[in-house]
Short mmCIF file of C-alpha atoms and ligand atoms in Angstrom, two decimals:
data_model
loop_
_atom_site.label_atom_id
_atom_site.label_comp_id
_atom_site.label_asym_id
_atom_site.label_seq_id
_atom_site.Cartn_x
_atom_site.Cartn_y
_atom_site.Cartn_z
CA UNK A 133 -6.53 46.09 5.37
CA UNK A 134 -6.02 49.63 4.24
CA UNK A 135 -7.85 50.62 1.11
CA UNK A 136 -7.45 53.62 -1.07
CA UNK A 137 -10.66 54.41 -2.81
CA UNK A 138 -10.79 54.18 -6.57
CA UNK A 139 -13.18 56.58 -8.19
CA UNK A 140 -16.25 54.62 -9.08
CA UNK A 141 -18.93 56.81 -10.59
CA UNK A 142 -22.35 55.22 -10.55
CA UNK A 143 -23.46 53.80 -13.84
CA UNK A 144 -26.45 56.13 -13.93
CA UNK A 145 -24.01 58.92 -14.26
CA UNK A 146 -23.66 59.50 -18.00
CA UNK A 147 -20.46 61.42 -17.85
CA UNK A 148 -17.61 59.23 -16.73
CA UNK A 149 -14.66 61.54 -16.88
CA UNK A 150 -11.77 59.35 -15.80
CA UNK A 151 -10.57 55.96 -17.01
CA UNK A 152 -11.51 53.07 -14.80
CA UNK A 153 -8.63 50.68 -14.45
CA UNK A 154 -9.07 46.94 -14.47
CA UNK A 155 -6.71 46.21 -17.33
CA UNK A 156 -4.07 44.68 -15.11
CA UNK A 157 -2.91 44.46 -11.53
CA UNK A 158 -0.03 46.76 -12.40
CA UNK A 159 -2.31 49.75 -12.95
CA UNK A 160 -2.62 50.09 -9.16
CA UNK A 161 -0.18 52.12 -7.15
CA UNK A 162 2.03 51.20 -4.22
CA UNK A 163 0.27 49.74 -1.19
CA UNK A 164 0.66 51.63 2.12
CA UNK A 165 2.76 48.92 3.79
CA UNK A 166 5.33 48.96 0.98
CA UNK A 167 5.45 52.73 0.96
CA UNK A 168 5.87 52.89 4.73
CA UNK A 169 8.92 50.61 4.61
CA UNK A 170 10.36 52.55 1.69
CA UNK A 171 10.23 55.66 3.87
CA UNK A 172 11.82 53.79 6.77
CA UNK A 173 14.66 52.64 4.55
CA UNK A 174 15.21 56.25 3.61
CA UNK A 175 15.80 57.41 7.16
CA UNK A 176 19.42 56.32 7.39
CA UNK A 177 22.09 55.52 4.83
CA UNK A 178 23.30 52.00 4.28
CA UNK A 179 25.65 49.91 2.16
CA UNK A 180 25.10 49.32 -1.56
CA UNK A 181 24.56 46.24 -3.77
CA UNK A 182 22.56 44.26 -1.27
CA UNK A 183 24.98 44.52 1.64
CA UNK A 184 22.45 46.49 3.66
CA UNK A 185 20.25 45.53 6.59
CA UNK A 186 16.99 45.69 4.58
CA UNK A 187 18.13 43.14 2.05
CA UNK A 188 19.32 40.83 4.82
CA UNK A 189 16.05 41.20 6.74
CA UNK A 190 13.84 40.75 3.68
CA UNK A 191 15.80 37.64 2.67
CA UNK A 192 15.36 36.23 6.18
CA UNK A 193 11.65 37.07 6.05
CA UNK A 194 11.39 34.97 2.88
CA UNK A 195 13.17 32.10 4.66
CA UNK A 196 10.61 32.37 7.46
CA UNK A 197 7.70 32.56 5.05
CA UNK A 198 8.86 29.53 3.08
CA UNK A 199 10.01 27.67 6.20
CA UNK A 200 13.31 26.72 4.62
CA UNK A 201 16.82 27.97 4.07
CA UNK A 202 16.35 29.23 0.50
CA UNK A 203 18.52 31.56 -1.59
CA UNK A 204 16.86 34.91 -2.31
CA UNK A 205 17.65 37.51 -5.01
CA UNK A 206 15.90 40.76 -5.84
CA UNK A 207 15.46 41.92 -9.44
CA UNK A 208 13.45 44.69 -11.07
CA UNK A 209 10.86 42.81 -13.12
CA UNK A 210 9.34 39.50 -14.05
CA UNK A 211 10.87 39.14 -17.48
CA UNK A 212 14.34 39.37 -15.97
CA UNK A 213 13.47 37.01 -13.12
CA UNK A 214 12.10 34.34 -15.46
CA UNK A 215 14.77 34.76 -18.13
CA UNK A 216 17.72 34.67 -15.75
CA UNK A 217 16.36 31.70 -13.84
CA UNK A 218 15.77 29.70 -17.02
CA UNK A 219 19.22 30.68 -18.26
CA UNK A 220 20.75 29.40 -15.06
CA UNK A 221 18.88 26.10 -15.23
CA UNK A 222 19.68 25.41 -18.89
CA UNK A 223 22.59 24.98 -21.21
CA UNK A 224 22.02 26.50 -24.64
CA UNK A 225 21.08 23.10 -26.10
CA UNK A 226 18.41 22.46 -23.47
CA UNK A 227 14.70 23.20 -23.71
CA UNK A 228 11.94 24.44 -21.42
CA UNK A 229 8.48 22.92 -21.49
CA UNK A 230 5.72 25.46 -20.87
CA UNK A 231 2.10 26.13 -21.68
CA UNK A 232 1.42 27.69 -25.07
CA UNK A 233 -0.07 30.74 -23.31
CA UNK A 234 2.88 31.12 -20.92
CA UNK A 235 4.15 34.65 -20.40
CA UNK A 236 7.71 33.44 -21.12
CA UNK A 237 6.47 32.35 -24.57
CA UNK A 238 4.09 35.17 -25.48
CA UNK A 239 5.16 38.26 -23.54
CA UNK A 240 8.88 38.35 -22.87
CA UNK A 241 10.19 39.24 -26.31
CA UNK A 242 12.40 36.16 -26.46
CA UNK A 243 14.12 37.10 -23.19
CA UNK A 244 14.45 33.51 -21.93
CA UNK A 245 15.99 32.37 -25.23
CA UNK A 246 18.27 35.40 -25.36
CA UNK A 247 19.64 35.08 -21.83
CA UNK A 248 20.07 31.32 -22.14
CA UNK A 249 21.90 31.67 -25.45
CA UNK A 250 19.25 29.75 -27.32
CA UNK A 251 17.50 27.28 -25.01
CA UNK A 252 14.27 26.58 -26.80
CA UNK A 253 10.78 26.85 -25.35
CA UNK A 254 8.64 23.83 -26.21
CA UNK A 255 4.98 24.72 -25.76
CA UNK A 256 2.13 22.43 -24.91
CA UNK A 257 -1.63 22.99 -24.91
CA UNK A 258 -3.66 22.37 -21.78
CA UNK A 259 -7.09 23.15 -20.35
CA UNK A 260 -7.45 26.12 -18.03
CA UNK A 261 -3.98 27.41 -18.88
CA UNK A 262 -2.35 24.48 -17.07
CA UNK A 263 0.48 22.31 -18.37
CA UNK A 264 -0.85 18.75 -18.20
CA UNK A 265 1.53 16.02 -16.96
CA UNK A 266 0.82 14.03 -20.14
CA UNK A 267 1.89 17.02 -22.23
CA UNK A 268 5.25 17.01 -20.48
CA UNK A 269 5.64 13.29 -20.98
CA UNK A 270 4.74 13.46 -24.68
CA UNK A 271 7.15 16.33 -25.27
CA UNK A 272 10.03 14.57 -23.53
CA UNK A 273 9.51 11.15 -25.06
CA UNK A 274 8.75 12.36 -28.58
CA UNK A 275 12.46 12.28 -29.36
CA UNK A 276 15.56 11.11 -27.60
CA UNK A 277 18.20 11.89 -30.18
CA UNK A 278 20.75 14.67 -30.32
CA UNK A 279 18.85 16.58 -33.00
CA UNK A 280 16.16 17.65 -30.54
CA UNK A 281 16.79 20.27 -27.82
CA UNK A 282 16.98 18.29 -24.62
CA UNK A 283 14.12 19.04 -22.19
CA UNK A 284 15.54 20.32 -18.92
CA UNK A 285 12.90 22.46 -17.23
CA UNK A 286 9.14 22.56 -16.80
CA UNK A 287 7.89 26.11 -16.33
CA UNK A 288 4.51 26.64 -14.67
CA UNK A 289 2.66 29.90 -14.17
CA UNK A 290 0.90 30.16 -10.81
CA UNK A 291 -1.81 31.54 -10.93
CA UNK A 292 -2.05 30.76 -14.65
CA UNK A 293 -2.33 33.27 -17.47
CA UNK A 294 -6.10 32.67 -17.54
CA UNK A 295 -6.71 33.17 -13.82
CA UNK A 296 -6.87 29.54 -12.72
CA UNK A 297 -4.53 27.81 -10.28
CA UNK A 298 -2.61 24.54 -10.06
CA UNK A 299 -3.69 22.75 -6.90
CA UNK A 300 -1.32 20.62 -4.80
CA UNK A 301 -2.34 17.40 -6.47
CA UNK A 302 -1.71 18.82 -9.93
CA UNK A 303 1.68 20.11 -8.85
CA UNK A 304 2.67 16.77 -7.37
CA UNK A 305 1.65 14.98 -10.57
CA UNK A 306 3.91 17.32 -12.53
CA UNK A 307 6.78 16.73 -10.11
CA UNK A 308 6.39 13.02 -10.59
CA UNK A 309 6.86 13.33 -14.36
CA UNK A 310 9.69 15.81 -13.80
CA UNK A 311 11.48 13.31 -11.55
CA UNK A 312 11.08 10.57 -14.11
CA UNK A 313 12.85 12.66 -16.76
CA UNK A 314 15.25 14.62 -14.58
CA UNK A 315 13.56 17.98 -15.17
CA UNK A 316 13.74 21.05 -12.94
CA UNK A 317 10.50 22.83 -12.05
CA UNK A 318 10.37 26.61 -12.39
CA UNK A 319 7.36 28.59 -11.21
CA UNK A 320 6.47 31.96 -12.72
CA UNK A 321 4.75 33.39 -9.66
CA UNK A 322 3.58 36.67 -11.14
CA UNK A 323 0.41 35.99 -9.13
CA UNK A 324 1.83 33.53 -6.62
CA UNK A 325 0.26 35.32 -3.64
CA UNK A 326 -3.13 35.09 -5.32
CA UNK A 327 -2.65 31.35 -5.75
CA UNK A 328 -1.77 30.93 -2.05
CA UNK A 329 -4.86 32.95 -1.12
CA UNK A 330 -7.07 31.04 -3.53
CA UNK A 331 -6.04 27.60 -2.30
CA UNK A 332 -5.55 28.64 1.32
CA UNK A 333 -2.26 26.78 1.51
CA UNK A 334 1.11 27.97 2.77
CA UNK A 335 3.84 29.21 0.44
CA UNK A 336 5.95 26.19 1.46
CA UNK A 337 3.18 23.75 0.55
CA UNK A 338 2.69 25.40 -2.79
CA UNK A 339 6.37 25.39 -3.74
CA UNK A 340 9.21 23.19 -2.52
CA UNK A 341 7.00 20.73 -0.68
CA UNK A 342 5.16 20.20 -3.99
CA UNK A 343 8.41 19.92 -5.92
CA UNK A 344 9.08 23.45 -7.16
CA UNK A 345 12.83 24.15 -7.49
CA UNK A 346 12.77 27.89 -8.20
CA UNK A 347 10.08 30.52 -7.78
CA UNK A 348 9.86 33.98 -9.32
CA UNK A 349 7.63 35.78 -6.83
CA UNK A 350 6.14 39.02 -8.08
CA UNK A 351 5.96 41.99 -5.77
CA UNK A 352 4.88 44.39 -8.49
CA UNK A 353 1.48 42.81 -9.02
CA UNK A 354 1.06 42.38 -5.26
CA UNK A 355 1.48 46.05 -4.35
CA UNK A 356 5.11 47.15 -4.78
CA UNK A 357 6.25 49.88 -7.13
CA UNK A 358 8.55 47.30 -8.72
CA UNK A 359 10.52 44.28 -7.72
CA UNK A 360 10.45 40.51 -7.91
CA UNK A 361 12.07 38.01 -5.61
CA UNK A 362 13.83 35.01 -7.10
CA UNK A 363 13.79 32.12 -4.66
CA UNK A 364 15.91 29.03 -5.11
CA UNK A 365 14.81 26.14 -2.90
CA UNK A 366 17.64 23.99 -4.18
CA UNK A 367 20.62 26.17 -3.29
CA UNK A 368 22.95 24.41 -5.70
CA UNK A 369 20.90 25.79 -8.58
CA UNK A 370 21.63 29.32 -7.37
CA UNK A 371 25.35 29.05 -8.04
CA UNK A 372 26.68 32.19 -9.75
CA UNK A 373 23.16 33.64 -10.03
CA UNK A 374 24.36 36.98 -8.69
CA UNK A 375 26.76 37.26 -11.64
CA UNK A 376 23.88 36.75 -14.07
CA UNK A 377 21.91 39.47 -12.33
CA UNK A 378 24.80 41.89 -12.50
CA UNK A 379 25.61 41.13 -16.15
CA UNK A 380 21.98 41.53 -17.13
CA UNK A 381 21.74 44.95 -15.47
CA UNK A 382 19.54 43.63 -12.68
CA UNK A 383 21.78 44.32 -9.69
CA UNK A 384 20.35 47.39 -7.97
CA UNK A 385 23.07 49.43 -6.34
CA UNK A 386 20.54 50.82 -3.86
CA UNK A 387 19.05 47.40 -3.38
CA UNK A 388 17.60 48.38 -0.04
CA UNK A 389 14.82 50.22 -1.90
CA UNK A 390 13.82 46.99 -3.64
CA UNK A 391 14.12 44.93 -0.46
CA UNK A 392 12.54 47.21 2.17
CA UNK A 393 9.09 47.36 0.51
CA UNK A 394 9.19 43.55 0.29
CA UNK A 395 9.85 43.45 4.01
CA UNK A 396 6.79 45.65 4.42
CA UNK A 397 4.65 43.13 2.54
CA UNK A 398 6.04 40.17 4.46
CA UNK A 399 6.18 41.55 8.01
CA UNK A 400 2.68 42.99 7.93
CA UNK A 401 1.08 40.08 6.08
CA UNK A 402 -0.02 42.47 3.32
CA UNK A 403 1.35 40.07 0.69
CA UNK A 404 -1.53 37.75 1.59
CA UNK A 405 -4.26 40.22 2.51
CA UNK A 406 -3.64 42.16 -0.72
CA UNK A 407 -4.08 38.93 -2.70
CA UNK A 408 -7.12 37.83 -0.71
CA UNK A 409 -8.77 41.15 -1.39
CA UNK A 410 -7.96 41.05 -5.12
CA UNK A 411 -9.30 37.52 -5.40
CA UNK A 412 -12.49 38.45 -3.57
CA UNK A 413 -13.07 41.32 -5.98
CA UNK A 414 -12.58 39.02 -8.98
CA UNK A 415 -15.03 36.55 -7.48
CA UNK A 416 -17.52 39.37 -6.91
CA UNK A 417 -17.27 40.32 -10.57
CA UNK A 418 -17.55 36.75 -11.82
CA UNK A 419 -20.54 36.04 -9.59
CA UNK A 420 -22.17 39.31 -10.59
CA UNK A 421 -22.17 38.66 -14.33
CA UNK A 422 -22.54 34.91 -14.79
CA UNK A 423 -26.33 35.05 -15.01
CA UNK A 424 -26.42 37.86 -17.54
CA UNK A 425 -27.51 36.89 -21.06
CA UNK A 426 -24.73 37.13 -23.63
CA UNK A 427 -22.00 37.02 -20.98
CA UNK A 428 -19.82 33.96 -20.79
CA UNK A 429 -17.28 33.33 -18.06
CA UNK A 430 -14.42 31.70 -19.99
CA UNK A 431 -12.45 30.26 -17.06
CA UNK A 432 -13.07 29.57 -13.43
CA UNK A 433 -12.06 32.82 -11.69
CA UNK A 434 -9.84 31.19 -9.07
CA UNK A 435 -7.45 34.09 -8.57
CA UNK A 436 -7.70 37.81 -9.38
CA UNK A 437 -8.49 37.74 -13.12
CA UNK A 438 -11.84 37.37 -14.83
CA UNK A 439 -12.11 36.50 -18.52
CA UNK A 440 -15.44 37.22 -20.18
CA UNK A 441 -16.76 36.55 -23.64
CA UNK A 442 -18.61 39.73 -24.56
CA UNK A 443 -19.99 40.89 -27.92
CA UNK A 444 -18.18 43.62 -29.83
CA UNK A 445 -21.08 45.95 -29.11
CA UNK A 446 -20.81 45.31 -25.38
CA UNK A 447 -17.07 45.86 -25.46
CA UNK A 448 -17.56 49.17 -27.26
CA UNK A 449 -20.19 50.26 -24.78
CA UNK A 450 -17.76 49.53 -21.93
CA UNK A 451 -14.93 51.38 -23.63
CA UNK A 452 -17.22 54.36 -24.11
CA UNK A 453 -17.78 54.33 -20.38
CA UNK A 454 -14.02 54.46 -19.89
CA UNK A 455 -13.42 50.91 -18.73
CA UNK A 456 -9.90 49.75 -19.51
CA UNK A 457 -9.29 46.08 -20.28
CA UNK A 458 -7.21 43.88 -22.55
CA UNK A 459 -8.53 41.47 -25.16
CA UNK A 460 -5.29 39.88 -26.39
CA UNK A 461 -4.31 37.85 -23.34
CA UNK A 462 -4.79 34.12 -22.98
CA UNK A 463 -7.33 32.86 -25.46
CA UNK A 464 -8.88 36.23 -26.15
CA UNK A 465 -12.01 37.50 -24.49
CA UNK A 466 -12.14 40.50 -22.20
CA UNK A 467 -9.81 40.34 -19.23
CA UNK A 468 -10.43 42.25 -16.03
CA UNK A 469 -7.81 42.06 -13.28
CA UNK A 470 -8.35 43.09 -9.68
CA UNK A 471 -5.65 44.26 -7.31
CA UNK A 472 -4.99 45.27 -3.72
CA UNK A 473 -6.94 48.51 -4.11
CA UNK A 474 -9.82 47.49 -6.35
CA UNK A 475 -12.95 48.63 -4.56
CA UNK A 476 -16.23 46.76 -4.33
CA UNK A 477 -17.95 49.91 -5.65
CA UNK A 478 -15.80 49.83 -8.75
CA UNK A 479 -16.69 46.20 -9.38
CA UNK A 480 -20.38 46.86 -8.78
CA UNK A 481 -20.41 49.75 -11.22
CA UNK A 482 -18.75 47.51 -13.82
CA UNK A 483 -21.40 44.85 -13.25
CA UNK A 484 -24.08 47.53 -13.71
CA UNK A 485 -22.51 48.77 -16.89
CA UNK A 486 -22.21 45.25 -18.32
CA UNK A 487 -25.84 44.60 -17.42
CA UNK A 488 -26.96 47.76 -19.19
CA UNK A 489 -24.76 47.11 -22.22
CA UNK A 490 -26.01 43.56 -22.80
CA UNK A 491 -29.61 44.71 -22.31
CA UNK A 492 -29.42 47.02 -25.33
CA UNK A 493 -27.10 44.86 -27.42
C1 LIG B 512 3.23 40.38 -15.34
C2 LIG B 512 3.72 39.01 -15.57
C3 LIG B 512 5.11 38.72 -15.57
C4 LIG B 512 6.17 39.79 -15.37
O1 LIG B 512 6.15 40.79 -16.32
P1 LIG B 512 7.17 42.03 -16.31
O2 LIG B 512 6.44 43.07 -17.09
O3 LIG B 512 8.40 41.60 -16.98
O4 LIG B 512 7.41 42.41 -14.90
C5 LIG B 512 5.49 37.42 -15.70
N1 LIG B 512 4.59 36.43 -15.85
C6 LIG B 512 3.27 36.66 -15.88
C7 LIG B 512 2.31 35.52 -16.02
C8 LIG B 512 2.78 37.96 -15.76
O5 LIG B 512 1.47 38.19 -15.78
#
C-alpha cells in the first residue's frame, strides 16, 4: 500500500513545530488511488448529473463488491446520506431507534429530523456504543398508542462512535427484533471499511446478509476528498431517492468527480487496505499504552479509533507537544483516530510522549 509520510519528530526533540494530526480520520488527505482516478476522469469530458461512465462503473463496482443488485447513490457527506436515507424510510410521525451516542443524534444538527419533517430519534443506552436488541424491544413495546411516534427504523453505526464493531451475531440478533416489529435497519457506515477489516468478513456478510436494508458508506474517512455512497439493498426503499438528493442540494452536476475516486478505491482494493492499515495503527497505539500507569483504554480498539482516559496534566502535556485530539466524542476521554496515511513512527512518537507525560504527572 502506498504511504505518504507524516512528519513524526522524535519525542526527544523539544521543539515540535507542526501540529500532529490524530483528531479524526478526516484530517488526512486524499489517498493516491483516489487521486489517480480523479485525474483519469479529468482526461475527457462526459455527461452531467450521473449520466457519465464513471458513475455507471462505480455503481457496478459496488454491485460486485456487495455481490447483489443494489441501488447506489453518491452524495457529498455523511450528514446528508444519513438524513436523506432516514427521511426516505420514515413518515413524519415515525421514529428512529439509535444509540444515545449516535452521530445522527449528537452531530448532525437535527438533519435527520429536518429532512424527515419531524421523525423523532429515540435513543437507547448500550455498552460499547452498541444498540442492544433488548433496548430496541423496550423502546418499541413501551407504547403502542397513537400518541407515541411509531418506531420504523433501527439505525446502527458501524464501526461504532467509540471504535468498537457489531459482529455478525449481534447484527443478526438486531435483525430478529427488527423483523418482529417491522423495522428497517439503517447502517451509518462512516467507518464501514474499518469494520469489514476488523472482522475480516465481506461487505455482503456485514450488510444485507445480516439484515441491513440501507448502508451509508463513507469514502471521506476512507481516503477520498469527499463523498459517500448510499446503498439500498432493498431496491423498493430507493424509490424517488434521487429526487430527495436533488432537492437537498446533494445532486452533483459533475458527479463523475465523486464517482471516479470511489472507483479508484474499489478497483484497487484500497478501500480495504486503507482500513486495514488504519486499524493496525490504532491497535499499535492501544497496545503501546495499555501498560502505562494512569492510562486507561476506555473501549476495545476494534477499528481505527482509540479512546484513552488521561489526566488533565497529561492532556496538557500532549497539547503542548502539538498533538491534536478531541475530548467531546462518545463518553469523553481522549480520542485518537488513525487513517490510511497514519505512520507507525507517528504512533510510536505519541506512545513515547504519553509515557513521558504520565511519568512526570
Ligand atoms: C464522520 C461521521 C459521519 C459523517 O459526517 P459528515 O461530517 O456529515 O460527513 C457520520 N457518522 C459518523 C459516525 C461519523 O463519524
